[in-house]
Structure formats: C-alpha cells, structure tokens
mmCIF file of N, CA and C in Angstrom:
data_model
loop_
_atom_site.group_PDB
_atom_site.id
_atom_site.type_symbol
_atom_site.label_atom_id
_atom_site.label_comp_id
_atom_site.label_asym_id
_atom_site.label_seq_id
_atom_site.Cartn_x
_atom_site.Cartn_y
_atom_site.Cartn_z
ATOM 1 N N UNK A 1 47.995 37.344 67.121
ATOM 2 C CA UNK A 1 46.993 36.354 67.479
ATOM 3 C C UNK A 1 46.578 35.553 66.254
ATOM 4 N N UNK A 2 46.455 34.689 66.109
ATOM 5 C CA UNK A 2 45.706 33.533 65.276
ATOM 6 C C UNK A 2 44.008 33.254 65.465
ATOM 7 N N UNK A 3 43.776 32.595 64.309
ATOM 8 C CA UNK A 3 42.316 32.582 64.289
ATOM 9 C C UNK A 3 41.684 31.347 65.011
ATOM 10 N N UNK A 4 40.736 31.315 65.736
ATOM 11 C CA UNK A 4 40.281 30.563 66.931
ATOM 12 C C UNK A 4 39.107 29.995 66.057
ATOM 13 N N UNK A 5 39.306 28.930 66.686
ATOM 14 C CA UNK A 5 37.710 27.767 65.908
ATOM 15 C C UNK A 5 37.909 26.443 67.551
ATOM 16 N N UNK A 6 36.557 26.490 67.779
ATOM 17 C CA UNK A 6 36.387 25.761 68.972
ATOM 18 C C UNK A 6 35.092 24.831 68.888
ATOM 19 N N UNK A 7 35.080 23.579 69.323
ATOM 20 C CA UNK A 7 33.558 22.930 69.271
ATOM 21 C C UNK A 7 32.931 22.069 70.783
ATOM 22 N N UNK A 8 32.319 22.268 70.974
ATOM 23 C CA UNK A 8 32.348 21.532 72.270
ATOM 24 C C UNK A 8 30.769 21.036 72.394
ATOM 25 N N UNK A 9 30.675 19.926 72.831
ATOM 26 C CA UNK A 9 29.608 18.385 73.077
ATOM 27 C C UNK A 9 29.086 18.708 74.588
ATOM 28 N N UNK A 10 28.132 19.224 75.367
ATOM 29 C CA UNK A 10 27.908 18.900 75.978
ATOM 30 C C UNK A 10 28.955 19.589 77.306
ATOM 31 N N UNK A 11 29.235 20.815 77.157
ATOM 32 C CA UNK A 11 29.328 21.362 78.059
ATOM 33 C C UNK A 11 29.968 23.279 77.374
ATOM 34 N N UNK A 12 30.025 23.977 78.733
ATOM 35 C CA UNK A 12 30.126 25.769 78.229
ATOM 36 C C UNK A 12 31.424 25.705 77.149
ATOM 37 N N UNK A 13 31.274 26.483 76.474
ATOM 38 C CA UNK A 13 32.855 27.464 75.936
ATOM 39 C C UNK A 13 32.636 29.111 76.311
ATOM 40 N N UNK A 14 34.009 28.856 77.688
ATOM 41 C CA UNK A 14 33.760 30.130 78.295
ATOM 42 C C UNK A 14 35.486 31.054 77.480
ATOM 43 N N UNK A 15 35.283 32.101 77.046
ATOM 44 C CA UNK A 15 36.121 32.649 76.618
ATOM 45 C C UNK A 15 36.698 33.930 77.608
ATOM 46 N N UNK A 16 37.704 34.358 77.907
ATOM 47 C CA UNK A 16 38.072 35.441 78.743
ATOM 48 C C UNK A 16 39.539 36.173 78.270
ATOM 49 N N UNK A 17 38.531 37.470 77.648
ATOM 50 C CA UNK A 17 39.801 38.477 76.963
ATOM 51 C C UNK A 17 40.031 37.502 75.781
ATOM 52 N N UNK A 18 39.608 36.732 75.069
ATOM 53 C CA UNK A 18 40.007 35.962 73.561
ATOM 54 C C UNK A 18 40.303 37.301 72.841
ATOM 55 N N UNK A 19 41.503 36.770 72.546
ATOM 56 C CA UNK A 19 41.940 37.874 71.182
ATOM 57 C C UNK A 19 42.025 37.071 69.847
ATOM 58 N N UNK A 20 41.952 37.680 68.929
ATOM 59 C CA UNK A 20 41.704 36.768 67.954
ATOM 60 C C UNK A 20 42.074 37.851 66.458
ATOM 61 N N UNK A 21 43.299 37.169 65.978
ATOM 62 C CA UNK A 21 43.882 37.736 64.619
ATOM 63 C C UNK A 21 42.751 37.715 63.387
ATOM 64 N N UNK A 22 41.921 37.068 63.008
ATOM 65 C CA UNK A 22 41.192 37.213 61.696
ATOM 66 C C UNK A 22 39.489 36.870 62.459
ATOM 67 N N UNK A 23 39.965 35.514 62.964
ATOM 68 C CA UNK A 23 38.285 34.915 62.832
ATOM 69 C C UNK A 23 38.686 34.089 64.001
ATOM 70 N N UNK A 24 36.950 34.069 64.661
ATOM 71 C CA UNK A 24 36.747 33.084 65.647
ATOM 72 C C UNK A 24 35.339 32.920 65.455
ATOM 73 N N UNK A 25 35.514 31.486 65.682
ATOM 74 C CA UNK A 25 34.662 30.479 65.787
ATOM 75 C C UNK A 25 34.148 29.774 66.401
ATOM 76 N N UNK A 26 32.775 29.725 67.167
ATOM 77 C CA UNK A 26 32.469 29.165 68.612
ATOM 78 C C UNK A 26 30.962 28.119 68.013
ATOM 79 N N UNK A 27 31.069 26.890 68.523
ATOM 80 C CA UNK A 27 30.050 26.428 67.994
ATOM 81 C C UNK A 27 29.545 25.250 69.638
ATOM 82 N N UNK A 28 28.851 25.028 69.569
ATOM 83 C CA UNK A 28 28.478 24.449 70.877
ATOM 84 C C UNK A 28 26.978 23.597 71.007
ATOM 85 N N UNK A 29 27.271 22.642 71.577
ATOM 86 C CA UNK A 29 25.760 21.676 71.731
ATOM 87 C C UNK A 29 25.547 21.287 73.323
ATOM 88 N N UNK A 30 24.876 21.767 73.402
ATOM 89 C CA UNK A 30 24.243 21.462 74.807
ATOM 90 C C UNK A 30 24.765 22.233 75.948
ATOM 91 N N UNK A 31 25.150 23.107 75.469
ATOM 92 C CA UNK A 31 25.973 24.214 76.585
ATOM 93 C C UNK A 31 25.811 25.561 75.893
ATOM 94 N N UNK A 32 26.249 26.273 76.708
ATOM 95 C CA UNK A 32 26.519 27.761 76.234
ATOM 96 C C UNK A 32 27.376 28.459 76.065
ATOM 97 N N UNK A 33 27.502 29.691 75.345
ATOM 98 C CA UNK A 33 28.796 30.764 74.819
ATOM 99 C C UNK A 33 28.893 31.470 75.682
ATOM 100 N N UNK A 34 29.630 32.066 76.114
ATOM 101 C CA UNK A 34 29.843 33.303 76.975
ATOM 102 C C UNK A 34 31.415 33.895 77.589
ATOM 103 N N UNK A 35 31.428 34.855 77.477
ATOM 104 C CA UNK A 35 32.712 35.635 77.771
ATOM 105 C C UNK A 35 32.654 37.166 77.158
ATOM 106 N N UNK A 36 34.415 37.515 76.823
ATOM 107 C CA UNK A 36 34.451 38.207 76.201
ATOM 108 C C UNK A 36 35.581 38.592 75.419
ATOM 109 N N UNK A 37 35.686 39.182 74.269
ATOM 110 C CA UNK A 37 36.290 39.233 73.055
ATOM 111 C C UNK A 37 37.091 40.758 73.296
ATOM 112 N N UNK A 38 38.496 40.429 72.720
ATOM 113 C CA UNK A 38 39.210 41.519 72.547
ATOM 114 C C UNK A 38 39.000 41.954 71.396
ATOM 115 N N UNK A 39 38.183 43.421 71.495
ATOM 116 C CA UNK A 39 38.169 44.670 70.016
ATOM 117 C C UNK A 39 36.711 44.568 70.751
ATOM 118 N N UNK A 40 36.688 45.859 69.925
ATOM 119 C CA UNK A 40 35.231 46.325 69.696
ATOM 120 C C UNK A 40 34.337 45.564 68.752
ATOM 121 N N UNK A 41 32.806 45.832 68.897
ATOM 122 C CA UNK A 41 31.931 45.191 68.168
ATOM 123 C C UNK A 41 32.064 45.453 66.507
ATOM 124 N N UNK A 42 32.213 46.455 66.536
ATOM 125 C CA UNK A 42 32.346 47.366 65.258
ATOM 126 C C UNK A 42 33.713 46.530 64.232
ATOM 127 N N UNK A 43 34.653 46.302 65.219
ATOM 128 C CA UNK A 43 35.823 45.575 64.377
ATOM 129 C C UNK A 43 35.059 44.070 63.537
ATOM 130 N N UNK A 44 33.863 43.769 64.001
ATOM 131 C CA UNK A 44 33.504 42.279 63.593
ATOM 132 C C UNK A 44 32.499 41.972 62.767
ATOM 133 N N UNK A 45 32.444 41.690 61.791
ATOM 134 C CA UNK A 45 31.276 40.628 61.229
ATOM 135 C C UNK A 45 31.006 39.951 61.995
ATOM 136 N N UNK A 46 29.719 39.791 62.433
ATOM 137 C CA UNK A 46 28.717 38.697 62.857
ATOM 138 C C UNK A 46 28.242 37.940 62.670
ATOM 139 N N UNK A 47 28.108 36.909 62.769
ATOM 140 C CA UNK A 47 27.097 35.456 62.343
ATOM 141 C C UNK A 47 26.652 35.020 63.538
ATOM 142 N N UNK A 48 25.434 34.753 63.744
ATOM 143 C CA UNK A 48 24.829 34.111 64.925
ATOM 144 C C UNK A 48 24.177 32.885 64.673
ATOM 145 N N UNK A 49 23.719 31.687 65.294
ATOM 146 C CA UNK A 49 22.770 30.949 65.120
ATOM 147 C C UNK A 49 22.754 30.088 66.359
ATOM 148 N N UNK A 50 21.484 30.160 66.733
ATOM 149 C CA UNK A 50 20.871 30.037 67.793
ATOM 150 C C UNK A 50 19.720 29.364 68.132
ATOM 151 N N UNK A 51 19.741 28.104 68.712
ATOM 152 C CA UNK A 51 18.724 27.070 68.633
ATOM 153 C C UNK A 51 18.810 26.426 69.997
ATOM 154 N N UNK A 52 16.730 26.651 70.324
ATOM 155 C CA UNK A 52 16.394 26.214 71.990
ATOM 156 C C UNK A 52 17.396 27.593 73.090
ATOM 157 N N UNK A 53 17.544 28.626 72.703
ATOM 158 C CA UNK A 53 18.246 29.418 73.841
ATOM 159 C C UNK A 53 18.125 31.050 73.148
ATOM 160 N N UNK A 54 18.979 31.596 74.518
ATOM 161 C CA UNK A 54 19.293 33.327 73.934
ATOM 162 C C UNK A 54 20.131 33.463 73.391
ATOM 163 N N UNK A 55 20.285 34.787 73.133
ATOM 164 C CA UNK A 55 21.459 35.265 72.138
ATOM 165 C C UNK A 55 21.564 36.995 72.302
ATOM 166 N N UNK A 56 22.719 37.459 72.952
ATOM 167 C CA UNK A 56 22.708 38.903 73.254
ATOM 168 C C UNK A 56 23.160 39.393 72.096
ATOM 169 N N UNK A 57 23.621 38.724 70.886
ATOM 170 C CA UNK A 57 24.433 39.713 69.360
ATOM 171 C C UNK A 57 23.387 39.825 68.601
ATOM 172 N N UNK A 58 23.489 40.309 67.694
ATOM 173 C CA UNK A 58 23.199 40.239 66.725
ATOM 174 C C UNK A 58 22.987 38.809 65.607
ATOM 175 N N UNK A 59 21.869 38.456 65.130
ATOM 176 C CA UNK A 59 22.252 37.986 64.262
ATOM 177 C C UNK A 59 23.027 37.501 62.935
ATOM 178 N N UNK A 60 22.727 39.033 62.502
ATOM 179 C CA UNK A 60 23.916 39.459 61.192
ATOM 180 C C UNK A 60 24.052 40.726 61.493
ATOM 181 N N UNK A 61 25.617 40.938 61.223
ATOM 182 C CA UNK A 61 25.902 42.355 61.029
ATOM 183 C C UNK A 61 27.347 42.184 59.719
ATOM 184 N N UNK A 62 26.953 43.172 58.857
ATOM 185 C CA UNK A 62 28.207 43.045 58.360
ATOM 186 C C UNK A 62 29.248 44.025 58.378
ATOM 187 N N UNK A 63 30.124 44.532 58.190
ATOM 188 C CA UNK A 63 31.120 45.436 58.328
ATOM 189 C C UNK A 63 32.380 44.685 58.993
ATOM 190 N N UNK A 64 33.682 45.186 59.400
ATOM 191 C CA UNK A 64 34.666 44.461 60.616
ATOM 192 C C UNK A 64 35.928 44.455 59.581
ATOM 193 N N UNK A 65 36.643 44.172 60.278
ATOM 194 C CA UNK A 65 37.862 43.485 59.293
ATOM 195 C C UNK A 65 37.834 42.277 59.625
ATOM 196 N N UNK A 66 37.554 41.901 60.864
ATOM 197 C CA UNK A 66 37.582 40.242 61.518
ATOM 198 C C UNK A 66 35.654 39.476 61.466
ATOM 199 N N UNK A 67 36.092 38.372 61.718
ATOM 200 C CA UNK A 67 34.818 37.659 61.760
ATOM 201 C C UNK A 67 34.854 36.979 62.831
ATOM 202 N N UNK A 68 33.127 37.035 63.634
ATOM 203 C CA UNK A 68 33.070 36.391 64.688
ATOM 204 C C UNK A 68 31.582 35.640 64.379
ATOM 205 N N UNK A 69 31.887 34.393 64.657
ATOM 206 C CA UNK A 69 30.148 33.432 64.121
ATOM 207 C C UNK A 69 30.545 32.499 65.257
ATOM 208 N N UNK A 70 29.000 32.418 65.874
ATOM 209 C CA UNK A 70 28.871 31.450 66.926
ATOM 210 C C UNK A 70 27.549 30.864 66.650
ATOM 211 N N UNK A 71 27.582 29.657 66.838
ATOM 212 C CA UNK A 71 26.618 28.192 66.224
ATOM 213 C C UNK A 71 26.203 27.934 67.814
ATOM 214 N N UNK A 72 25.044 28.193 68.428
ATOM 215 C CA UNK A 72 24.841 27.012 69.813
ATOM 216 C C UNK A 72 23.138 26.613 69.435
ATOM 217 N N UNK A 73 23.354 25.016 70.221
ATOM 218 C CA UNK A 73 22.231 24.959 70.422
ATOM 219 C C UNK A 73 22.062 23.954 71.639
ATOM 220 N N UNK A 74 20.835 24.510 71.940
ATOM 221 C CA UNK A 74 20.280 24.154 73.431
ATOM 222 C C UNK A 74 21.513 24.560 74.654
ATOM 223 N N UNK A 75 21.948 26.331 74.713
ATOM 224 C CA UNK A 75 22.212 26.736 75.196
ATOM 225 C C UNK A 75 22.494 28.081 75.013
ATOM 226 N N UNK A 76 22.795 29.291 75.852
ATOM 227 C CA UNK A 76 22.841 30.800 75.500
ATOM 228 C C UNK A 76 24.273 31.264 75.172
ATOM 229 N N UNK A 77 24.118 32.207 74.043
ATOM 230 C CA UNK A 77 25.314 33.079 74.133
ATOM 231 C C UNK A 77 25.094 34.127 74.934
ATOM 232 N N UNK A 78 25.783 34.409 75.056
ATOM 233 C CA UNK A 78 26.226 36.181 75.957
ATOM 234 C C UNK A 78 27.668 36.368 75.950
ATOM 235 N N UNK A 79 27.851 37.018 74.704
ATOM 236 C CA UNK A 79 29.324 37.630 74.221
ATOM 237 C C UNK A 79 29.493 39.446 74.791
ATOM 238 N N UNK A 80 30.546 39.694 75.332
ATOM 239 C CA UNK A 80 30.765 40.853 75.250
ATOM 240 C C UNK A 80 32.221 41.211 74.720
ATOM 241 N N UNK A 81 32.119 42.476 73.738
ATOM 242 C CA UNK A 81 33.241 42.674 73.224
ATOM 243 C C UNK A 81 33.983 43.655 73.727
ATOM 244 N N UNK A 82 35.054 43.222 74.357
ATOM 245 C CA UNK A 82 35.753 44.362 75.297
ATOM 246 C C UNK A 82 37.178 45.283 74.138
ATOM 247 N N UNK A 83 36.828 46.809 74.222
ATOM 248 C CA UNK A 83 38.147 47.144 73.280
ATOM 249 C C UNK A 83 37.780 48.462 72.759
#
C-alpha cells in the first residue's frame, strides 16, 4: 500500500477498509471524516485537528510505525481502526 493524502472542499471523505503503507492524510472543509482504517490504533501516530465539529480520536498520540493526521473543519471525524 502507498501513502494516502486526500483534500476535499465542501463535501465528506468517506474511507472504507483504507489501507495505508506509511501515512495518511485526511483534511477536509465543510464536510466530514469518517470510515475506517486498516491496522490497529496502536500501529498509528495521531494528529487531530478539529474545528466547529467532533472528533472520536485522539488528539495526539504518539507511538505507531505509521502516521494518521486528519485536519477538518466545520465537520466531524469518526475514524475507526479496523485490524
């Protein structure tokens, strides 16, 4: 798998089973994150940031071999990491 970087204007980035070799990257305006990620939580560094909405992760976590950072605003994440 290769590393995922996505941006989207004004509507969802829905992810399903994303697998992802190093790093993924979800950033979003006016919509929301949601799906779910192949590996466990534990495999990932975290970055969150979150503006006007929810957020089911963590803000920061560090540990992982991979990195997962998601940017939204004025809409919710809800990531689950399946693995």
């Amino acid at each position: 798998s290769k590393d995922v970087s996505l941006t989207a204007n004004g509507c969802d980035i829905v992810c399903d089973m994303l697998g992802v070799g190093e790093a993924v990257s979800l950033v979003s305006k006016n919509g929301g994150i949601s799906g779910t990620i192949v590996g466990g939580m534990d495999d990932f560094s975290i970055a969150c940031r979150i503006k006007k909405g929810e957020c089911n992760l963590p803000e920061s976590k560090e540990g992982g071999e991979k990195s997962f950072s998601a940017d939204c605003n004025n809409g919710d994440i809800n990531i689950k990491f399946i693995g």
